[in-house]
mmCIF file of C-alpha atoms in Angstrom:
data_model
loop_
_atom_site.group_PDB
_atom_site.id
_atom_site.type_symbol
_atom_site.label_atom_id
_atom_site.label_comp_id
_atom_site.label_asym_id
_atom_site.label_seq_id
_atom_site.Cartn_x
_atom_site.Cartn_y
_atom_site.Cartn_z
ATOM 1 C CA UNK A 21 -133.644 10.880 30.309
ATOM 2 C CA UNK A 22 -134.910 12.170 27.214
ATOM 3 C CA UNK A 23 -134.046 14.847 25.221
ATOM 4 C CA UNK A 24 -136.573 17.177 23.648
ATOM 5 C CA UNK A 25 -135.331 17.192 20.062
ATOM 6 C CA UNK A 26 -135.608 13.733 20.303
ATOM 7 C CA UNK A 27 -139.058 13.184 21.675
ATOM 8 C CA UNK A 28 -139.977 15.628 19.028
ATOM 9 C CA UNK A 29 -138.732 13.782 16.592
ATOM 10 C CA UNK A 30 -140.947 10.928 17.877
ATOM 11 C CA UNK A 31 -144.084 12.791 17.814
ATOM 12 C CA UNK A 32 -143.334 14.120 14.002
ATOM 13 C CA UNK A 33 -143.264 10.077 13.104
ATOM 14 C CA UNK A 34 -145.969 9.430 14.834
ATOM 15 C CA UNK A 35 -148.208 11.926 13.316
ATOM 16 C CA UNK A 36 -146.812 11.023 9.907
ATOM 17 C CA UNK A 37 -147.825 7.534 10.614
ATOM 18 C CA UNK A 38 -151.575 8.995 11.567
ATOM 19 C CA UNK A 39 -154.187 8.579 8.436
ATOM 20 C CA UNK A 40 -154.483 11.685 6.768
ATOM 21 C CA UNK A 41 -158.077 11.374 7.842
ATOM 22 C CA UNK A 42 -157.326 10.851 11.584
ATOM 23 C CA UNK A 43 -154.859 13.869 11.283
ATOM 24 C CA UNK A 44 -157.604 16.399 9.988
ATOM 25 C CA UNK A 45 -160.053 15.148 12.519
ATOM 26 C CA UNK A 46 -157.097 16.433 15.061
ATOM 27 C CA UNK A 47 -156.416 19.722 13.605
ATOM 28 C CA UNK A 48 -160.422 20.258 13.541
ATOM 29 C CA UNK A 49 -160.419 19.518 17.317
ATOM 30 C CA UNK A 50 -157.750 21.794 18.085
ATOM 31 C CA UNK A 51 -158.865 24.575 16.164
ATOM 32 C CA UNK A 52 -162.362 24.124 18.112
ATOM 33 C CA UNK A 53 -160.635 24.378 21.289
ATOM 34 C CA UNK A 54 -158.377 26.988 20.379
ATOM 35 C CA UNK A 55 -161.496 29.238 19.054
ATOM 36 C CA UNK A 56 -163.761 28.407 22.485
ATOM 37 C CA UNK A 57 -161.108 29.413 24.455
ATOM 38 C CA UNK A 58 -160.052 32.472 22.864
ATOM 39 C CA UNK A 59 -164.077 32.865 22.942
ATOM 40 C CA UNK A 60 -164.034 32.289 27.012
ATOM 41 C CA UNK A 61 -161.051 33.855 27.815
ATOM 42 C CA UNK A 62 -161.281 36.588 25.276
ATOM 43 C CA UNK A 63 -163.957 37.902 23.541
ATOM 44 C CA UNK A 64 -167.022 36.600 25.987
ATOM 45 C CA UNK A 65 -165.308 38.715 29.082
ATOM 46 C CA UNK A 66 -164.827 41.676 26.938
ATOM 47 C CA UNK A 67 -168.150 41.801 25.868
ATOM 48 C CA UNK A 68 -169.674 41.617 29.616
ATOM 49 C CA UNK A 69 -167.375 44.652 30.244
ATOM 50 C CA UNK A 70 -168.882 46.571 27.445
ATOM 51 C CA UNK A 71 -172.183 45.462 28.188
ATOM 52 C CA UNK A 72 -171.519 47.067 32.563
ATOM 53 C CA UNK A 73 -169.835 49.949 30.419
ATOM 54 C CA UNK A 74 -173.137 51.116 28.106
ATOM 55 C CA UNK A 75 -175.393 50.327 31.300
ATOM 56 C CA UNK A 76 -173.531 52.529 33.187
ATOM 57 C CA UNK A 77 -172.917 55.560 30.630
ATOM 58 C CA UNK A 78 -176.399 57.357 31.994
ATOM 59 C CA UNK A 79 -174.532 57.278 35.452
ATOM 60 C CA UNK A 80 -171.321 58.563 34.082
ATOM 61 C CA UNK A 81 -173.223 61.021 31.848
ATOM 62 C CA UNK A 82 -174.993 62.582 34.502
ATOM 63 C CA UNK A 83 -172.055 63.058 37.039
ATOM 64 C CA UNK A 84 -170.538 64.753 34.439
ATOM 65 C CA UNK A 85 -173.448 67.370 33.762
ATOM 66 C CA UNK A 86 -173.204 67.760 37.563
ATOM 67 C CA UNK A 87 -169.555 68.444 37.477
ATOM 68 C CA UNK A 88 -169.793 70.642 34.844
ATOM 69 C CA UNK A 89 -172.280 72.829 36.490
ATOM 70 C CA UNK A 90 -170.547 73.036 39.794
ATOM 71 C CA UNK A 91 -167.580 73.835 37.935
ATOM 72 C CA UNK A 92 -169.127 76.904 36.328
ATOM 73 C CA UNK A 93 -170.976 77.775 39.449
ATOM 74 C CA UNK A 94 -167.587 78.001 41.032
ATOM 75 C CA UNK A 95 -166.207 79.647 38.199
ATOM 76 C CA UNK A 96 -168.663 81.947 38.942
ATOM 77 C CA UNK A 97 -167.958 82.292 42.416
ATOM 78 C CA UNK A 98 -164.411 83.065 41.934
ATOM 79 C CA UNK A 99 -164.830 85.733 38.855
ATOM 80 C CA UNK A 100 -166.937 88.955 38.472
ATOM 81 C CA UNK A 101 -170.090 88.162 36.807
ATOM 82 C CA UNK A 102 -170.163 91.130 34.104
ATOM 83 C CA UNK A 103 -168.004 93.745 32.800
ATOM 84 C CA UNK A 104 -167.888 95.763 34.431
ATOM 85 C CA UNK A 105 -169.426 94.725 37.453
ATOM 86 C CA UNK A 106 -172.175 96.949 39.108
ATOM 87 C CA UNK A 107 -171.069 99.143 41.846
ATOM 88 C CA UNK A 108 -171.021 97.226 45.175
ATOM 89 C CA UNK A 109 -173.904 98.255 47.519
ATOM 90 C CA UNK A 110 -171.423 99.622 50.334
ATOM 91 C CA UNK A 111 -167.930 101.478 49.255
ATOM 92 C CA UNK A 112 -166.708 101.012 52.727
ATOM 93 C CA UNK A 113 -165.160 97.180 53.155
ATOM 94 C CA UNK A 114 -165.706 97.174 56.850
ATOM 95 C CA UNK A 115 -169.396 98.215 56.582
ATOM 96 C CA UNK A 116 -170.283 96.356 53.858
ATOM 97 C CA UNK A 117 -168.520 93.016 55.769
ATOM 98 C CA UNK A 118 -170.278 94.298 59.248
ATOM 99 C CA UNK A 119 -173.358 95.129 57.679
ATOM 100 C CA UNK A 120 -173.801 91.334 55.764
ATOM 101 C CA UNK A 121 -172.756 89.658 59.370
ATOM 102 C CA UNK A 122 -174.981 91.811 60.985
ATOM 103 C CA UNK A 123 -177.872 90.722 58.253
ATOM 104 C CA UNK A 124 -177.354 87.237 58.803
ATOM 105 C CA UNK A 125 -176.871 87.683 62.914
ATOM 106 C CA UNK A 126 -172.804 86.641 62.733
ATOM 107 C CA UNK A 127 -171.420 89.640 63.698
ATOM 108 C CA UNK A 128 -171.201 88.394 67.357
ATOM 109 C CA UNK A 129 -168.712 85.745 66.080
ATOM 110 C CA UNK A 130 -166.566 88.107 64.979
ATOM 111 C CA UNK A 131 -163.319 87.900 66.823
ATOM 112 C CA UNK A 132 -161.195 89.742 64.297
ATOM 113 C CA UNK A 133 -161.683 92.059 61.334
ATOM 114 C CA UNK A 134 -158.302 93.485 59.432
ATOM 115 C CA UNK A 135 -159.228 95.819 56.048
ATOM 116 C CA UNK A 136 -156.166 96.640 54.106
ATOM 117 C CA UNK A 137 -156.624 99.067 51.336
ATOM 118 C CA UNK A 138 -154.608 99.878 47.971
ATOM 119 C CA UNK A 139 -155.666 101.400 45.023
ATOM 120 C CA UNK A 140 -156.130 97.916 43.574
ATOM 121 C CA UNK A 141 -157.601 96.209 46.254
ATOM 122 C CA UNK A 142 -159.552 95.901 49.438
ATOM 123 C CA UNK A 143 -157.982 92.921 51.501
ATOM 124 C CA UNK A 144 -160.176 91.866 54.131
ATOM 125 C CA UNK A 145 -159.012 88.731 57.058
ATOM 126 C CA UNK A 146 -161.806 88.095 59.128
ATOM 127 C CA UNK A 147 -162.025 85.497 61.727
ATOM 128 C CA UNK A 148 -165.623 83.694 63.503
ATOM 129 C CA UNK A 149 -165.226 82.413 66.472
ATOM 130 C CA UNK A 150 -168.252 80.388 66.052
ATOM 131 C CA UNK A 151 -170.499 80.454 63.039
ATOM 132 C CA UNK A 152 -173.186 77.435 61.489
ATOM 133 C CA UNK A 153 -171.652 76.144 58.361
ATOM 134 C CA UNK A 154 -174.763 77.054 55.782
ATOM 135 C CA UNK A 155 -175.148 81.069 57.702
ATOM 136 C CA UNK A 156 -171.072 80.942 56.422
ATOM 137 C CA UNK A 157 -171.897 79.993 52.932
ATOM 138 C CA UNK A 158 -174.775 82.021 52.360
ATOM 139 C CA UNK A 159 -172.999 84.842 53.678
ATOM 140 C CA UNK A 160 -170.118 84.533 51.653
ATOM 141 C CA UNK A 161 -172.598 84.341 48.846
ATOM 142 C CA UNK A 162 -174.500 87.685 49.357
ATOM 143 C CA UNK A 163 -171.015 89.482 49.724
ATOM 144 C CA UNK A 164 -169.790 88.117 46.196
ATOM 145 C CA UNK A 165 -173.320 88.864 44.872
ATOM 146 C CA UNK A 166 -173.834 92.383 46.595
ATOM 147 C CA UNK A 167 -169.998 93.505 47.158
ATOM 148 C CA UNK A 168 -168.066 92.159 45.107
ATOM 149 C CA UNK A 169 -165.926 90.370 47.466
ATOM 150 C CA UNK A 170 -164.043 86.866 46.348
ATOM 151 C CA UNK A 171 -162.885 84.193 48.811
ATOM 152 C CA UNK A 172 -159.328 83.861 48.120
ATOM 153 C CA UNK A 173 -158.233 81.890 51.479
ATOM 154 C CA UNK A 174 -160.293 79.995 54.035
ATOM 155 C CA UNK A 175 -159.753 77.678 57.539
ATOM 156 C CA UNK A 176 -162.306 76.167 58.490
ATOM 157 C CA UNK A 177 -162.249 74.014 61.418
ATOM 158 C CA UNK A 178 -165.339 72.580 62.716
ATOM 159 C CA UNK A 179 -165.534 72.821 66.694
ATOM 160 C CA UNK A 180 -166.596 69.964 68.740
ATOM 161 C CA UNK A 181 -169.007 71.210 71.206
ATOM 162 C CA UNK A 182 -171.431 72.156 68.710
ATOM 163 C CA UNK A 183 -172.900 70.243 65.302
ATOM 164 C CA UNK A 184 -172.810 72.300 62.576
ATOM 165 C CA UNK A 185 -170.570 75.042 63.814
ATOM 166 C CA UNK A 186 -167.189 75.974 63.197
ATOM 167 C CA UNK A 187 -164.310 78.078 63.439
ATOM 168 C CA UNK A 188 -163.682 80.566 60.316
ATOM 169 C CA UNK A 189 -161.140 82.487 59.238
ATOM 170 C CA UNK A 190 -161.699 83.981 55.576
ATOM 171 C CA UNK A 191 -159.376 85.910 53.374
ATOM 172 C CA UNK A 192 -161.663 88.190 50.976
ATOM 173 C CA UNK A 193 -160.617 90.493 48.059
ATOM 174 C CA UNK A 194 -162.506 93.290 46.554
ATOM 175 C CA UNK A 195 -161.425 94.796 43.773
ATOM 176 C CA UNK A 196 -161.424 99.020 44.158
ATOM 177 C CA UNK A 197 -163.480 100.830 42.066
#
């Protein structure tokens, strides 16, 4: 068996035997591997990522616009708009909620409607036995728009029998004025 100092021994007197000529031919060679691979291996697959990276910046740009708008759209949703806010159109909480169901033709869904008042607050748990998703939205909408109410809980839970329709029950705040 041989041992490695030794074999490396035998390759240092064999290179020292090599013509200087025949050694710097070798050296040349390796270098010339060493730099394509490092070229292959290194820089050529680093510059195909940042070549799928700029191509898809637009992409990445533009979700981002979008994400920033529907984050200030929802931070919109969840704030009052102006300080202070206007008046809501109804002071009573359980008109103004029956009234905007009644407006978009929900109020038949209503299975339960609890108003608790403070002097901070109007606290309002509603539950739809059946509603279409978009009427729920756009409801929800008008009441943050028109009275001031916020959507602090929700459970939705879409029903079966019926596309588009679900089950709702919504926590709303209002602050009193």
């Amino acid at each position: 068996m041989i041992t490695v100092p030794h074999t490396l021994e035998r390759w240092r007197l064999q290179w020292q035997q090599r013509p200087r000529r025949e050694r710097c031919i070798i050296i040349a060679l390796a270098a010339l591997v060493a730099v394509s691979l490092l070229w292959l291996w290194l820089w050529l697959p680093l510059t195909r990522h940042l070549q799928q990276l700029q191509s898809s910046l637009p992409f990445a740009q533009a979700q981002l616009k979008q994400a920033q708008q529907q984050f200030s759209e929802s931070v919109g949703l969840s704030s009052p708009l102006s300080y202070p806010p206007p008046a809501p159109a109804t002071t009573d909480a359980r008109t103004a909620i029956q009234r905007a169901a009644a407006h978009f033709n929900i109020a038949a869904g209503i299975v339960t409607l609890d108003v608790q008042q403070s002097t901070a607050q109007n606290t309002v748990s509603i539950t739809f036995s059946t509603v279409p998703f978009d009427t729920l939205v756009q409801w929800i909408e008008m009441l943050q728009r028109e009275e001031h109410f916020y959507v602090t809980a929700a459970t939705l839970t879409p029903l079966t029998n019926a596309a588009g329709q679900l089950r709702a029950e919504l926590i709303l705040v209002r602050p009193s004025s």
